[in-house]
């Protein structure tokens, strides 16, 4: 549904590989969403070849800096994992946007997806930490019981 007055927004896309096809697909879908929902995309920010676990991506850094102006109040993304795959990085970026009055809008995820996305990431992190803790406990128990952990010649 097209609104009579366009809302200013920017597009942010990211791929871990330098794959123009994936970048173009994300941009194409974002542009369709923008047209349908009354957004005017004033700028495209592209991080091609950057992992979602990296925080110092050139386009996201530029976008965060630009978000301090009043030019746009929405960032259109393909899905929430484009912002970050690491929960700490995601929260930092989201908080910076919120401080600047900028809303992150995923074109493929529902409104409650950010919380589900974060829950999934925290569960994943908890699982990794639990696994490390269990392995450390097993190794410690073997060490304290004087059992060999690995073979020596």
mmCIF file of N, CA and C in Angstrom, residues 60-149:
data_model
loop_
_atom_site.group_PDB
_atom_site.id
_atom_site.type_symbol
_atom_site.label_atom_id
_atom_site.label_comp_id
_atom_site.label_asym_id
_atom_site.label_seq_id
_atom_site.Cartn_x
_atom_site.Cartn_y
_atom_site.Cartn_z
ATOM 1 N N UNK A 60 28.603 -0.348 7.653
ATOM 2 C CA UNK A 60 27.820 -0.231 8.893
ATOM 3 C C UNK A 60 28.367 0.902 9.752
ATOM 4 N N UNK A 61 29.696 1.091 9.743
ATOM 5 C CA UNK A 61 30.305 2.204 10.482
ATOM 6 C C UNK A 61 29.826 3.536 9.905
ATOM 7 N N UNK A 62 29.836 3.643 8.571
ATOM 8 C CA UNK A 62 29.358 4.860 7.905
ATOM 9 C C UNK A 62 27.869 5.089 8.194
ATOM 10 N N UNK A 63 27.089 4.032 8.141
ATOM 11 C CA UNK A 63 25.649 4.126 8.405
ATOM 12 C C UNK A 63 25.379 4.608 9.833
ATOM 13 N N UNK A 64 26.109 4.066 10.796
ATOM 14 C CA UNK A 64 25.933 4.494 12.186
ATOM 15 C C UNK A 64 26.282 5.975 12.347
ATOM 16 N N UNK A 65 27.342 6.398 11.674
ATOM 17 C CA UNK A 65 27.728 7.813 11.727
ATOM 18 C C UNK A 65 26.646 8.682 11.085
ATOM 19 N N UNK A 66 26.160 8.257 9.929
ATOM 20 C CA UNK A 66 25.125 9.013 9.214
ATOM 21 C C UNK A 66 23.791 9.028 9.960
ATOM 22 N N UNK A 67 23.550 8.021 10.787
ATOM 23 C CA UNK A 67 22.258 7.931 11.483
ATOM 24 C C UNK A 67 22.078 9.038 12.525
ATOM 25 N N UNK A 68 23.144 9.744 12.824
ATOM 26 C CA UNK A 68 23.054 10.848 13.792
ATOM 27 C C UNK A 68 22.355 12.065 13.198
ATOM 28 N N UNK A 69 22.265 12.108 11.861
ATOM 29 C CA UNK A 69 21.564 13.226 11.216
ATOM 30 C C UNK A 69 20.069 12.918 11.160
ATOM 31 N N UNK A 70 19.293 13.897 10.776
ATOM 32 C CA UNK A 70 17.842 13.704 10.681
ATOM 33 C C UNK A 70 17.399 13.264 9.287
ATOM 34 N N UNK A 71 18.331 12.920 8.439
ATOM 35 C CA UNK A 71 18.003 12.604 7.049
ATOM 36 C C UNK A 71 17.102 11.374 6.914
ATOM 37 N N UNK A 72 17.304 10.394 7.737
ATOM 38 C CA UNK A 72 16.492 9.174 7.652
ATOM 39 C C UNK A 72 16.213 8.645 9.051
ATOM 40 N N UNK A 73 15.099 7.997 9.187
ATOM 41 C CA UNK A 73 14.721 7.424 10.478
ATOM 42 C C UNK A 73 14.420 5.936 10.377
ATOM 43 N N UNK A 74 14.771 5.340 9.233
ATOM 44 C CA UNK A 74 14.554 3.905 9.058
ATOM 45 C C UNK A 74 15.688 3.302 8.240
ATOM 46 N N UNK A 75 16.107 2.115 8.657
ATOM 47 C CA UNK A 75 17.090 1.331 7.913
ATOM 48 C C UNK A 75 16.375 0.070 7.461
ATOM 49 N N UNK A 76 16.259 -0.106 6.155
ATOM 50 C CA UNK A 76 15.619 -1.300 5.606
ATOM 51 C C UNK A 76 16.692 -2.359 5.374
ATOM 52 N N UNK A 77 16.447 -3.544 5.903
ATOM 53 C CA UNK A 77 17.379 -4.660 5.751
ATOM 54 C C UNK A 77 16.614 -5.876 5.252
ATOM 55 N N UNK A 78 17.327 -6.824 4.662
ATOM 56 C CA UNK A 78 16.689 -8.039 4.164
ATOM 57 C C UNK A 78 16.216 -8.901 5.334
ATOM 58 N N UNK A 79 17.101 -9.132 6.305
ATOM 59 C CA UNK A 79 16.729 -9.831 7.536
ATOM 60 C C UNK A 79 17.671 -9.381 8.652
ATOM 61 N N UNK A 80 17.327 -9.704 9.882
ATOM 62 C CA UNK A 80 18.081 -9.195 11.022
ATOM 63 C C UNK A 80 19.514 -9.708 11.079
ATOM 64 N N UNK A 81 19.797 -10.857 10.490
ATOM 65 C CA UNK A 81 21.165 -11.374 10.511
ATOM 66 C C UNK A 81 22.105 -10.539 9.644
ATOM 67 N N UNK A 82 21.552 -9.675 8.790
ATOM 68 C CA UNK A 82 22.395 -8.784 7.983
ATOM 69 C C UNK A 82 23.072 -7.741 8.864
ATOM 70 N N UNK A 83 22.431 -7.359 9.967
ATOM 71 C CA UNK A 83 23.017 -6.382 10.890
ATOM 72 C C UNK A 83 24.186 -7.011 11.638
ATOM 73 N N UNK A 84 23.983 -8.187 12.206
ATOM 74 C CA UNK A 84 25.054 -8.884 12.930
ATOM 75 C C UNK A 84 24.612 -10.291 13.270
ATOM 76 N N UNK A 85 25.588 -11.165 13.399
ATOM 77 C CA UNK A 85 25.306 -12.530 13.843
ATOM 78 C C UNK A 85 25.734 -12.726 15.299
ATOM 79 N N UNK A 86 26.501 -11.785 15.807
ATOM 80 C CA UNK A 86 26.968 -11.829 17.181
ATOM 81 C C UNK A 86 26.013 -11.003 18.044
ATOM 82 N N UNK A 87 25.484 -11.573 19.142
ATOM 83 C CA UNK A 87 24.486 -10.850 19.936
ATOM 84 C C UNK A 87 25.000 -9.550 20.546
ATOM 85 N N UNK A 88 26.254 -9.511 20.917
ATOM 86 C CA UNK A 88 26.816 -8.294 21.509
ATOM 87 C C UNK A 88 26.899 -7.193 20.461
ATOM 88 N N UNK A 89 27.402 -7.535 19.278
ATOM 89 C CA UNK A 89 27.504 -6.560 18.187
ATOM 90 C C UNK A 89 26.112 -6.090 17.778
ATOM 91 N N UNK A 90 25.180 -7.031 17.660
ATOM 92 C CA UNK A 90 23.811 -6.674 17.276
ATOM 93 C C UNK A 90 23.214 -5.665 18.260
ATOM 94 N N UNK A 91 23.364 -5.944 19.550
ATOM 95 C CA UNK A 91 22.806 -5.047 20.568
ATOM 96 C C UNK A 91 23.448 -3.670 20.539
ATOM 97 N N UNK A 92 24.771 -3.616 20.313
ATOM 98 C CA UNK A 92 25.460 -2.316 20.236
ATOM 99 C C UNK A 92 24.920 -1.492 19.068
ATOM 100 N N UNK A 93 24.799 -2.120 17.908
ATOM 101 C CA UNK A 93 24.310 -1.416 16.720
ATOM 102 C C UNK A 93 22.863 -0.980 16.919
ATOM 103 N N UNK A 94 22.036 -1.892 17.412
ATOM 104 C CA UNK A 94 20.622 -1.579 17.645
ATOM 105 C C UNK A 94 20.475 -0.420 18.635
ATOM 106 N N UNK A 95 21.272 -0.438 19.692
ATOM 107 C CA UNK A 95 21.227 0.630 20.695
ATOM 108 C C UNK A 95 21.630 1.970 20.095
ATOM 109 N N UNK A 96 22.687 1.977 19.273
ATOM 110 C CA UNK A 96 23.107 3.221 18.609
ATOM 111 C C UNK A 96 21.997 3.767 17.722
ATOM 112 N N UNK A 97 21.357 2.893 16.963
ATOM 113 C CA UNK A 97 20.247 3.337 16.114
ATOM 114 C C UNK A 97 19.113 3.908 16.970
ATOM 115 N N UNK A 98 18.768 3.216 18.042
ATOM 116 C CA UNK A 98 17.676 3.668 18.910
ATOM 117 C C UNK A 98 17.976 5.036 19.517
ATOM 118 N N UNK A 99 19.229 5.251 19.937
ATOM 119 C CA UNK A 99 19.626 6.552 20.496
ATOM 120 C C UNK A 99 19.404 7.673 19.485
ATOM 121 N N UNK A 100 19.593 7.337 18.215
ATOM 122 C CA UNK A 100 19.452 8.328 17.144
ATOM 123 C C UNK A 100 18.040 8.363 16.559
ATOM 124 N N UNK A 101 17.129 7.609 17.147
ATOM 125 C CA UNK A 101 15.742 7.605 16.679
ATOM 126 C C UNK A 101 15.540 6.889 15.357
ATOM 127 N N UNK A 102 16.430 5.949 15.054
ATOM 128 C CA UNK A 102 16.366 5.209 13.789
ATOM 129 C C UNK A 102 15.826 3.808 14.049
ATOM 130 N N UNK A 103 14.862 3.407 13.246
ATOM 131 C CA UNK A 103 14.235 2.088 13.373
ATOM 132 C C UNK A 103 14.848 1.130 12.352
ATOM 133 N N UNK A 104 15.143 -0.091 12.785
ATOM 134 C CA UNK A 104 15.613 -1.144 11.887
ATOM 135 C C UNK A 104 14.381 -1.909 11.428
ATOM 136 N N UNK A 105 14.207 -1.999 10.108
ATOM 137 C CA UNK A 105 13.044 -2.696 9.556
ATOM 138 C C UNK A 105 13.520 -3.837 8.663
ATOM 139 N N UNK A 106 13.213 -5.055 9.095
ATOM 140 C CA UNK A 106 13.507 -6.226 8.278
ATOM 141 C C UNK A 106 12.341 -6.460 7.330
ATOM 142 N N UNK A 107 12.658 -6.677 6.066
ATOM 143 C CA UNK A 107 11.585 -6.882 5.092
ATOM 144 C C UNK A 107 11.096 -8.325 5.060
ATOM 145 N N UNK A 108 11.823 -9.245 5.702
ATOM 146 C CA UNK A 108 11.434 -10.657 5.659
ATOM 147 C C UNK A 108 11.032 -11.220 7.013
ATOM 148 N N UNK A 109 11.404 -10.555 8.097
ATOM 149 C CA UNK A 109 11.086 -11.044 9.434
ATOM 150 C C UNK A 109 9.875 -10.305 9.986
ATOM 151 N N UNK A 110 9.131 -10.983 10.841
ATOM 152 C CA UNK A 110 7.976 -10.328 11.462
ATOM 153 C C UNK A 110 8.450 -9.357 12.543
ATOM 154 N N UNK A 111 7.533 -8.558 13.067
ATOM 155 C CA UNK A 111 7.880 -7.541 14.061
ATOM 156 C C UNK A 111 8.535 -8.104 15.313
ATOM 157 N N UNK A 112 8.195 -9.318 15.705
ATOM 158 C CA UNK A 112 8.777 -9.864 16.920
ATOM 159 C C UNK A 112 10.060 -10.637 16.640
ATOM 160 N N UNK A 113 10.492 -10.671 15.393
ATOM 161 C CA UNK A 113 11.696 -11.416 15.049
ATOM 162 C C UNK A 113 12.965 -10.929 15.730
ATOM 163 N N UNK A 114 13.134 -9.612 15.993
ATOM 164 C CA UNK A 114 14.371 -9.228 16.671
ATOM 165 C C UNK A 114 14.525 -9.939 18.009
ATOM 166 N N UNK A 115 13.449 -10.055 18.773
ATOM 167 C CA UNK A 115 13.574 -10.726 20.060
ATOM 168 C C UNK A 115 13.802 -12.223 19.863
ATOM 169 N N UNK A 116 13.142 -12.815 18.880
ATOM 170 C CA UNK A 116 13.372 -14.234 18.600
ATOM 171 C C UNK A 116 14.792 -14.459 18.110
ATOM 172 N N UNK A 117 15.268 -13.557 17.252
ATOM 173 C CA UNK A 117 16.630 -13.622 16.728
ATOM 174 C C UNK A 117 17.625 -13.561 17.884
ATOM 175 N N UNK A 118 17.403 -12.630 18.804
ATOM 176 C CA UNK A 118 18.294 -12.482 19.952
ATOM 177 C C UNK A 118 18.208 -13.709 20.857
ATOM 178 N N UNK A 119 17.017 -14.218 21.091
ATOM 179 C CA UNK A 119 16.866 -15.417 21.911
ATOM 180 C C UNK A 119 17.650 -16.577 21.311
ATOM 181 N N UNK A 120 17.559 -16.741 19.989
ATOM 182 C CA UNK A 120 18.298 -17.804 19.310
ATOM 183 C C UNK A 120 19.802 -17.619 19.463
ATOM 184 N N UNK A 121 20.259 -16.380 19.307
ATOM 185 C CA UNK A 121 21.696 -16.124 19.425
ATOM 186 C C UNK A 121 22.175 -16.377 20.852
ATOM 187 N N UNK A 122 21.408 -15.931 21.852
ATOM 188 C CA UNK A 122 21.808 -16.161 23.238
ATOM 189 C C UNK A 122 21.783 -17.650 23.573
ATOM 190 N N UNK A 123 20.809 -18.370 23.062
ATOM 191 C CA UNK A 123 20.748 -19.817 23.284
ATOM 192 C C UNK A 123 21.962 -20.496 22.659
ATOM 193 N N UNK A 124 22.336 -20.055 21.478
ATOM 194 C CA UNK A 124 23.508 -20.600 20.794
ATOM 195 C C UNK A 124 24.779 -20.315 21.595
ATOM 196 N N UNK A 125 24.902 -19.092 22.076
ATOM 197 C CA UNK A 125 26.066 -18.714 22.881
ATOM 198 C C UNK A 125 26.094 -19.516 24.178
ATOM 199 N N UNK A 126 24.953 -19.667 24.824
ATOM 200 C CA UNK A 126 24.868 -20.443 26.062
ATOM 201 C C UNK A 126 25.308 -21.886 25.808
ATOM 202 N N UNK A 127 24.881 -22.450 24.697
ATOM 203 C CA UNK A 127 25.244 -23.815 24.341
ATOM 204 C C UNK A 127 26.762 -23.954 24.175
ATOM 205 N N UNK A 128 27.379 -22.990 23.494
ATOM 206 C CA UNK A 128 28.835 -23.032 23.301
ATOM 207 C C UNK A 128 29.567 -22.927 24.641
ATOM 208 N N UNK A 129 29.121 -22.015 25.495
ATOM 209 C CA UNK A 129 29.765 -21.843 26.801
ATOM 210 C C UNK A 129 29.574 -23.075 27.680
ATOM 211 N N UNK A 130 28.394 -23.658 27.645
ATOM 212 C CA UNK A 130 28.112 -24.861 28.419
ATOM 213 C C UNK A 130 29.004 -26.011 27.957
ATOM 214 N N UNK A 131 29.158 -26.159 26.652
ATOM 215 C CA UNK A 131 30.006 -27.203 26.092
ATOM 216 C C UNK A 131 31.457 -27.035 26.555
ATOM 217 N N UNK A 132 31.955 -25.807 26.513
ATOM 218 C CA UNK A 132 33.324 -25.538 26.975
ATOM 219 C C UNK A 132 33.470 -25.881 28.451
ATOM 220 N N UNK A 133 32.481 -25.495 29.227
ATOM 221 C CA UNK A 133 32.509 -25.735 30.667
ATOM 222 C C UNK A 133 32.517 -27.230 30.973
ATOM 223 N N UNK A 134 31.695 -27.987 30.270
ATOM 224 C CA UNK A 134 31.632 -29.438 30.477
ATOM 225 C C UNK A 134 32.960 -30.085 30.105
ATOM 226 N N UNK A 135 33.523 -29.695 28.970
ATOM 227 C CA UNK A 135 34.814 -30.249 28.538
ATOM 228 C C UNK A 135 35.914 -29.909 29.536
ATOM 229 N N UNK A 136 35.903 -28.684 30.047
ATOM 230 C CA UNK A 136 36.902 -28.283 31.041
ATOM 231 C C UNK A 136 36.729 -29.092 32.321
ATOM 232 N N UNK A 137 35.486 -29.339 32.719
ATOM 233 C CA UNK A 137 35.210 -30.131 33.914
ATOM 234 C C UNK A 137 35.687 -31.566 33.768
ATOM 235 N N UNK A 138 35.471 -32.155 32.606
ATOM 236 C CA UNK A 138 35.923 -33.529 32.344
ATOM 237 C C UNK A 138 37.444 -33.589 32.389
ATOM 238 N N UNK A 139 38.102 -32.635 31.744
ATOM 239 C CA UNK A 139 39.566 -32.601 31.736
ATOM 240 C C UNK A 139 40.106 -32.419 33.155
ATOM 241 N N UNK A 140 39.474 -31.552 33.939
ATOM 242 C CA UNK A 140 39.908 -31.310 35.318
ATOM 243 C C UNK A 140 39.743 -32.579 36.153
ATOM 244 N N UNK A 141 38.625 -33.266 35.984
ATOM 245 C CA UNK A 141 38.371 -34.494 36.747
ATOM 246 C C UNK A 141 39.424 -35.553 36.413
ATOM 247 N N UNK A 142 39.756 -35.687 35.126
ATOM 248 C CA UNK A 142 40.780 -36.651 34.715
ATOM 249 C C UNK A 142 42.130 -36.273 35.301
ATOM 250 N N UNK A 143 42.429 -34.984 35.303
ATOM 251 C CA UNK A 143 43.698 -34.503 35.836
ATOM 252 C C UNK A 143 43.787 -34.777 37.332
ATOM 253 N N UNK A 144 42.717 -34.514 38.064
ATOM 254 C CA UNK A 144 42.705 -34.729 39.509
ATOM 255 C C UNK A 144 42.727 -36.205 39.880
ATOM 256 N N UNK A 145 42.228 -37.059 39.002
ATOM 257 C CA UNK A 145 42.218 -38.493 39.291
ATOM 258 C C UNK A 145 43.477 -39.173 38.766
ATOM 259 N N UNK A 146 44.446 -38.369 38.300
ATOM 260 C CA UNK A 146 45.739 -38.849 37.792
ATOM 261 C C UNK A 146 45.612 -39.770 36.591
ATOM 262 N N UNK A 147 44.543 -39.667 35.850
ATOM 263 C CA UNK A 147 44.403 -40.446 34.630
ATOM 264 C C UNK A 147 45.011 -39.663 33.486
ATOM 265 N N UNK A 148 45.594 -40.393 32.542
ATOM 266 C CA UNK A 148 46.180 -39.739 31.379
ATOM 267 C C UNK A 148 45.075 -39.187 30.484
ATOM 268 N N UNK A 149 45.250 -37.943 30.057
ATOM 269 C CA UNK A 149 44.300 -37.324 29.147
ATOM 270 C C UNK A 149 44.695 -37.622 27.711
#
